[in-house]
mmCIF file of C-alpha atoms in Angstrom:
data_model
loop_
_atom_site.group_PDB
_atom_site.id
_atom_site.type_symbol
_atom_site.label_atom_id
_atom_site.label_comp_id
_atom_site.label_asym_id
_atom_site.label_seq_id
_atom_site.Cartn_x
_atom_site.Cartn_y
_atom_site.Cartn_z
ATOM 1 C CA ASP A 1 6.202 -4.618 12.910
ATOM 2 C CA ALA A 2 7.835 -7.900 11.950
ATOM 3 C CA LYS A 3 9.943 -8.186 8.816
ATOM 4 C CA THR A 4 8.758 -10.354 5.931
ATOM 5 C CA THR A 5 10.677 -12.257 3.250
ATOM 6 C CA GLN A 6 9.208 -13.084 -0.144
ATOM 7 C CA PRO A 7 10.699 -14.550 -3.335
ATOM 8 C CA PRO A 8 11.318 -11.779 -5.873
ATOM 9 C CA SER A 9 9.430 -13.475 -8.700
ATOM 10 C CA MET A 10 7.236 -16.442 -9.606
ATOM 11 C CA ASP A 11 5.502 -17.791 -12.688
ATOM 12 C CA CYS A 12 2.145 -19.517 -12.879
ATOM 13 C CA ALA A 13 0.182 -21.047 -15.733
ATOM 14 C CA GLU A 14 -3.197 -19.529 -16.463
ATOM 15 C CA GLY A 15 -5.995 -21.496 -14.809
ATOM 16 C CA ARG A 16 -3.712 -23.096 -12.262
ATOM 17 C CA ALA A 17 -3.429 -22.197 -8.603
ATOM 18 C CA ALA A 18 -0.804 -19.605 -7.707
ATOM 19 C CA ASN A 19 0.813 -20.173 -4.304
ATOM 20 C CA LEU A 20 2.784 -17.203 -3.029
ATOM 21 C CA PRO A 21 4.899 -17.819 0.099
ATOM 22 C CA CYS A 22 5.898 -15.361 2.806
ATOM 23 C CA ASN A 23 8.225 -15.846 5.766
ATOM 24 C CA HIS A 24 7.672 -13.814 8.943
ATOM 25 C CA SER A 25 9.649 -15.711 11.548
ATOM 26 C CA THR A 26 9.723 -12.815 14.060
ATOM 27 C CA ILE A 27 5.959 -12.255 14.069
ATOM 28 C CA SER A 28 4.496 -11.543 17.492
ATOM 29 C CA GLY A 29 1.219 -12.735 18.939
ATOM 30 C CA ASN A 30 -0.806 -9.623 18.161
ATOM 31 C CA GLU A 31 0.421 -9.143 14.610
ATOM 32 C CA TYR A 32 -1.726 -9.884 11.591
ATOM 33 C CA VAL A 33 -0.611 -10.948 8.126
ATOM 34 C CA TYR A 34 -1.924 -8.735 5.316
ATOM 35 C CA TRP A 35 -1.661 -9.216 1.576
ATOM 36 C CA TYR A 36 -1.897 -6.491 -1.027
ATOM 37 C CA ARG A 37 -1.211 -6.541 -4.735
ATOM 38 C CA GLN A 38 -0.239 -3.874 -7.216
ATOM 39 C CA ILE A 39 -1.130 -4.286 -10.850
ATOM 40 C CA HIS A 40 1.172 -2.347 -13.132
ATOM 41 C CA SER A 41 1.115 1.417 -12.452
ATOM 42 C CA GLN A 42 -2.032 1.217 -10.306
ATOM 43 C CA GLY A 43 -2.471 1.834 -6.594
ATOM 44 C CA PRO A 44 -2.120 -1.233 -4.348
ATOM 45 C CA GLN A 45 -5.239 -3.285 -3.712
ATOM 46 C CA TYR A 46 -6.087 -5.027 -0.453
ATOM 47 C CA ILE A 47 -6.571 -8.785 -0.849
ATOM 48 C CA ILE A 48 -6.914 -10.515 2.513
ATOM 49 C CA HIS A 49 -5.624 -10.642 6.067
ATOM 50 C CA GLY A 50 -5.484 -13.140 8.933
ATOM 51 C CA LEU A 51 -4.178 -13.739 12.437
ATOM 52 C CA LYS A 52 -3.815 -17.491 12.902
ATOM 53 C CA ASN A 53 -6.737 -19.227 11.238
ATOM 54 C CA ASN A 54 -6.935 -19.827 7.518
ATOM 55 C CA GLU A 55 -9.006 -17.218 5.725
ATOM 56 C CA THR A 56 -10.839 -17.180 2.408
ATOM 57 C CA ASN A 57 -12.639 -14.487 0.482
ATOM 58 C CA GLU A 58 -13.770 -13.978 -3.079
ATOM 59 C CA MET A 59 -10.255 -13.140 -4.229
ATOM 60 C CA ALA A 60 -7.955 -15.562 -2.450
ATOM 61 C CA SER A 61 -7.183 -17.883 0.443
ATOM 62 C CA LEU A 62 -4.613 -17.285 3.157
ATOM 63 C CA ILE A 63 -2.953 -20.241 4.860
ATOM 64 C CA ILE A 64 -0.959 -19.440 8.023
ATOM 65 C CA THR A 65 1.227 -22.138 9.563
ATOM 66 C CA GLU A 66 0.501 -23.253 13.101
ATOM 67 C CA ASP A 67 3.634 -21.548 14.465
ATOM 68 C CA ARG A 68 2.673 -18.447 12.445
ATOM 69 C CA LYS A 69 6.186 -18.058 11.089
ATOM 70 C CA SER A 70 5.106 -18.302 7.479
ATOM 71 C CA SER A 71 2.033 -18.015 5.297
ATOM 72 C CA THR A 72 0.883 -18.698 1.758
ATOM 73 C CA LEU A 73 -1.468 -16.677 -0.385
ATOM 74 C CA ILE A 74 -3.401 -18.864 -2.811
ATOM 75 C CA LEU A 75 -5.092 -17.594 -5.964
ATOM 76 C CA PRO A 76 -7.136 -20.685 -6.856
ATOM 77 C CA HIS A 77 -7.486 -20.165 -10.611
ATOM 78 C CA ALA A 78 -4.981 -17.572 -11.775
ATOM 79 C CA THR A 79 -5.843 -15.433 -14.776
ATOM 80 C CA LEU A 80 -3.707 -13.085 -16.838
ATOM 81 C CA ARG A 81 -5.247 -10.189 -14.890
ATOM 82 C CA ASP A 82 -3.636 -11.552 -11.716
ATOM 83 C CA THR A 83 -0.192 -10.634 -13.026
ATOM 84 C CA ALA A 84 1.016 -8.154 -10.404
ATOM 85 C CA VAL A 85 3.413 -7.509 -7.530
ATOM 86 C CA TYR A 86 2.131 -9.147 -4.334
ATOM 87 C CA TYR A 87 3.092 -7.705 -0.963
ATOM 88 C CA CYS A 88 2.994 -9.597 2.329
ATOM 89 C CA ILE A 89 2.855 -7.204 5.294
ATOM 90 C CA VAL A 90 2.813 -7.960 9.006
ATOM 91 C CA ARG A 91 1.409 -5.436 11.452
ATOM 92 C CA THR A 92 -0.666 -4.994 14.553
ATOM 93 C CA ARG A 93 -4.320 -4.130 14.353
ATOM 94 C CA GLY A 94 -6.800 -2.426 16.636
ATOM 95 C CA SER A 95 -7.663 0.830 18.285
ATOM 96 C CA GLY A 96 -4.748 3.161 18.835
ATOM 97 C CA ASN A 97 -2.834 1.727 15.903
ATOM 98 C CA THR A 98 -2.052 4.252 13.217
ATOM 99 C CA GLY A 99 -2.545 1.721 10.439
ATOM 100 C CA LYS A 100 0.814 2.406 8.814
ATOM 101 C CA LEU A 101 1.878 -0.184 6.262
ATOM 102 C CA ILE A 102 5.521 -1.022 5.616
ATOM 103 C CA PHE A 103 5.935 -2.315 2.069
ATOM 104 C CA GLY A 104 8.852 -4.545 1.084
ATOM 105 C CA GLN A 105 9.882 -5.532 -2.417
ATOM 106 C CA GLY A 106 7.083 -8.054 -2.853
ATOM 107 C CA THR A 107 6.803 -10.967 -5.288
ATOM 108 C CA THR A 108 6.231 -10.307 -8.971
ATOM 109 C CA LEU A 109 3.767 -12.936 -10.157
ATOM 110 C CA GLN A 110 3.690 -13.528 -13.898
ATOM 111 C CA VAL A 111 0.685 -15.527 -15.086
ATOM 112 C CA LYS A 112 1.396 -17.114 -18.454
ATOM 113 C CA PRO A 113 -1.099 -18.357 -21.055
ATOM 114 C CA ASN B 1 -18.590 6.243 -4.164
ATOM 115 C CA ALA B 2 -15.584 7.555 -6.086
ATOM 116 C CA GLY B 3 -13.257 6.201 -3.378
ATOM 117 C CA VAL B 4 -9.865 7.924 -3.273
ATOM 118 C CA THR B 5 -9.183 10.447 -6.024
ATOM 119 C CA GLN B 6 -5.885 12.145 -6.797
ATOM 120 C CA THR B 7 -5.013 15.090 -9.008
ATOM 121 C CA PRO B 8 -3.113 15.663 -11.177
ATOM 122 C CA LYS B 9 -2.351 12.311 -12.836
ATOM 123 C CA PHE B 10 0.931 13.546 -14.288
ATOM 124 C CA ARG B 11 3.121 16.576 -13.668
ATOM 125 C CA ILE B 12 6.549 17.789 -14.739
ATOM 126 C CA LEU B 13 8.246 20.283 -12.443
ATOM 127 C CA LYS B 14 11.442 22.232 -12.768
ATOM 128 C CA ILE B 15 13.954 22.120 -9.910
ATOM 129 C CA GLY B 16 12.972 24.590 -7.212
ATOM 130 C CA GLN B 17 9.309 24.850 -8.193
ATOM 131 C CA SER B 18 6.520 24.093 -5.760
ATOM 132 C CA MET B 19 3.275 22.200 -6.131
ATOM 133 C CA THR B 20 0.460 20.572 -4.201
ATOM 134 C CA LEU B 21 -0.761 17.053 -4.877
ATOM 135 C CA GLN B 22 -4.435 16.751 -4.095
ATOM 136 C CA CYS B 23 -6.116 13.764 -2.442
ATOM 137 C CA THR B 24 -9.803 13.403 -1.612
ATOM 138 C CA GLN B 25 -11.801 10.476 -0.250
ATOM 139 C CA ASP B 26 -15.566 10.167 0.024
ATOM 140 C CA MET B 27 -15.717 7.160 2.369
ATOM 141 C CA ASN B 28 -15.641 9.211 5.594
ATOM 142 C CA HIS B 29 -12.377 7.534 6.598
ATOM 143 C CA ASN B 30 -10.471 9.056 9.494
ATOM 144 C CA TYR B 31 -7.060 7.718 8.481
ATOM 145 C CA MET B 32 -5.217 8.980 5.411
ATOM 146 C CA TYR B 33 -1.706 8.341 4.094
ATOM 147 C CA TRP B 34 0.769 9.535 1.498
ATOM 148 C CA TYR B 35 3.258 7.093 -0.037
ATOM 149 C CA ARG B 36 5.869 7.427 -2.725
ATOM 150 C CA GLN B 37 7.091 4.665 -5.000
ATOM 151 C CA ASP B 38 10.367 4.881 -6.862
ATOM 152 C CA PRO B 39 10.903 2.695 -9.950
ATOM 153 C CA GLY B 40 11.169 -1.007 -9.096
ATOM 154 C CA MET B 41 10.736 -0.380 -5.369
ATOM 155 C CA GLY B 42 8.027 -0.846 -2.774
ATOM 156 C CA LEU B 43 6.010 2.027 -1.354
ATOM 157 C CA LYS B 44 7.454 4.271 1.335
ATOM 158 C CA LEU B 45 5.280 6.232 3.760
ATOM 159 C CA ILE B 46 5.749 10.013 3.640
ATOM 160 C CA TYR B 47 3.098 11.374 6.043
ATOM 161 C CA TYR B 48 -0.109 10.153 7.577
ATOM 162 C CA SER B 49 -3.103 11.541 9.427
ATOM 163 C CA VAL B 50 -5.427 9.900 11.952
ATOM 164 C CA GLY B 51 -8.050 12.631 11.734
ATOM 165 C CA ALA B 52 -8.718 16.242 10.822
ATOM 166 C CA GLY B 53 -6.078 18.495 12.356
ATOM 167 C CA ILE B 54 -3.694 15.620 13.191
ATOM 168 C CA THR B 55 -0.718 14.671 11.034
ATOM 169 C CA ASP B 56 2.555 12.850 11.619
ATOM 170 C CA LYS B 57 5.718 11.920 9.766
ATOM 171 C CA GLY B 58 6.324 8.594 8.081
ATOM 172 C CA GLU B 59 9.589 7.066 6.847
ATOM 173 C CA VAL B 60 10.561 9.733 4.276
ATOM 174 C CA PRO B 61 9.021 13.123 5.211
ATOM 175 C CA ASN B 62 11.891 15.422 4.229
ATOM 176 C CA GLY B 63 10.975 17.884 1.496
ATOM 177 C CA TYR B 64 7.218 17.501 2.010
ATOM 178 C CA ASN B 65 4.461 19.074 4.071
ATOM 179 C CA VAL B 66 0.855 18.085 4.682
ATOM 180 C CA SER B 67 -2.277 19.497 6.239
ATOM 181 C CA ARG B 68 -5.627 17.964 7.151
ATOM 182 C CA SER B 69 -8.308 20.583 7.632
ATOM 183 C CA THR B 70 -11.203 18.292 6.674
ATOM 184 C CA THR B 71 -11.906 14.574 6.879
ATOM 185 C CA GLU B 72 -12.107 14.336 3.085
ATOM 186 C CA ASP B 73 -8.928 16.116 1.961
ATOM 187 C CA PHE B 74 -5.247 15.435 2.596
ATOM 188 C CA PRO B 75 -3.035 17.538 0.296
ATOM 189 C CA LEU B 76 0.721 16.953 -0.016
ATOM 190 C CA ARG B 77 2.933 19.998 -0.612
ATOM 191 C CA LEU B 78 6.356 19.995 -2.259
ATOM 192 C CA GLU B 79 8.028 23.326 -1.535
ATOM 193 C CA LEU B 80 11.326 23.204 -3.454
ATOM 194 C CA ALA B 81 11.207 20.349 -5.926
ATOM 195 C CA ALA B 82 14.367 18.282 -6.355
ATOM 196 C CA PRO B 83 15.181 15.496 -8.853
ATOM 197 C CA SER B 84 15.163 13.011 -5.942
ATOM 198 C CA GLN B 85 11.413 13.637 -5.621
ATOM 199 C CA THR B 86 10.744 12.158 -9.049
ATOM 200 C CA SER B 87 8.403 9.326 -8.164
ATOM 201 C CA VAL B 88 4.843 8.069 -8.238
ATOM 202 C CA TYR B 89 2.793 9.323 -5.296
ATOM 203 C CA PHE B 90 -0.115 7.359 -3.871
ATOM 204 C CA CYS B 91 -2.693 8.556 -1.394
ATOM 205 C CA ALA B 92 -4.648 6.049 0.700
ATOM 206 C CA SER B 93 -7.344 6.018 3.353
ATOM 207 C CA SER B 94 -8.694 3.541 5.871
ATOM 208 C CA THR B 95 -11.409 3.253 8.490
ATOM 209 C CA GLY B 96 -10.737 4.137 12.095
ATOM 210 C CA GLN B 97 -9.151 2.012 14.793
ATOM 211 C CA GLY B 98 -6.057 1.210 12.801
ATOM 212 C CA ALA B 99 -7.702 -1.085 10.268
ATOM 213 C CA GLY B 100 -5.164 -2.509 7.864
ATOM 214 C CA GLU B 101 -7.418 -2.441 4.835
ATOM 215 C CA GLN B 102 -6.255 0.687 3.053
ATOM 216 C CA TYR B 103 -7.866 1.984 -0.111
ATOM 217 C CA PHE B 104 -5.480 3.576 -2.581
ATOM 218 C CA GLY B 105 -5.911 6.256 -5.198
ATOM 219 C CA PRO B 106 -4.656 5.899 -8.783
ATOM 220 C CA GLY B 107 -1.451 7.833 -8.154
ATOM 221 C CA THR B 108 0.293 10.972 -9.400
ATOM 222 C CA ARG B 109 3.374 10.522 -11.569
ATOM 223 C CA LEU B 110 5.785 13.390 -10.869
ATOM 224 C CA THR B 111 8.968 14.186 -12.762
ATOM 225 C CA VAL B 112 11.381 16.872 -11.553
ATOM 226 C CA THR B 113 13.936 18.033 -14.116
#
């Protein structure tokens, strides 16, 4: 699975959009981008995933560049409860895949009032 | 659905003692995983299972054993506890076919002294 690079920390004002970047320059054609977050001391929580098109769900939006070498997770209206460590993970998907996730250091997002 | 449950929540072990961390899921997921998370670090995969009777090693399997006799349960065994095994342990499960959306339990915080 391709390696990812994320900034170690970011701040965001409450109510504003939080844009979390991720670089994955060695991503291959069959690899998806997944985002998880971990709120203090809890188990990680799945947020969203995508292959090459932009994706949106009730939690967030995922923007993947055309060359697929980087992506941005957008929390449109950050709240204090969004303060967490956000992990960007690249991996293949589909039958025969064991589903293993390789977690890096992630980005610690601090939402401030 | 309760999702993924883990017991105990906390445990203190003396060096050389043994224990089993319990993990149960009620979502009928074939895939289950054990991770550990050391302070300030990302999660590391210990063992995983793609179905009852099938287990395999992850990144950091030394000092641990697992079994998978049912779809619901995936216990993790520490035979001779060492201080290096002080960590938070998370169990996770996912649907079949290598889906990346894993559902995590609340974790077990283990201290070995």
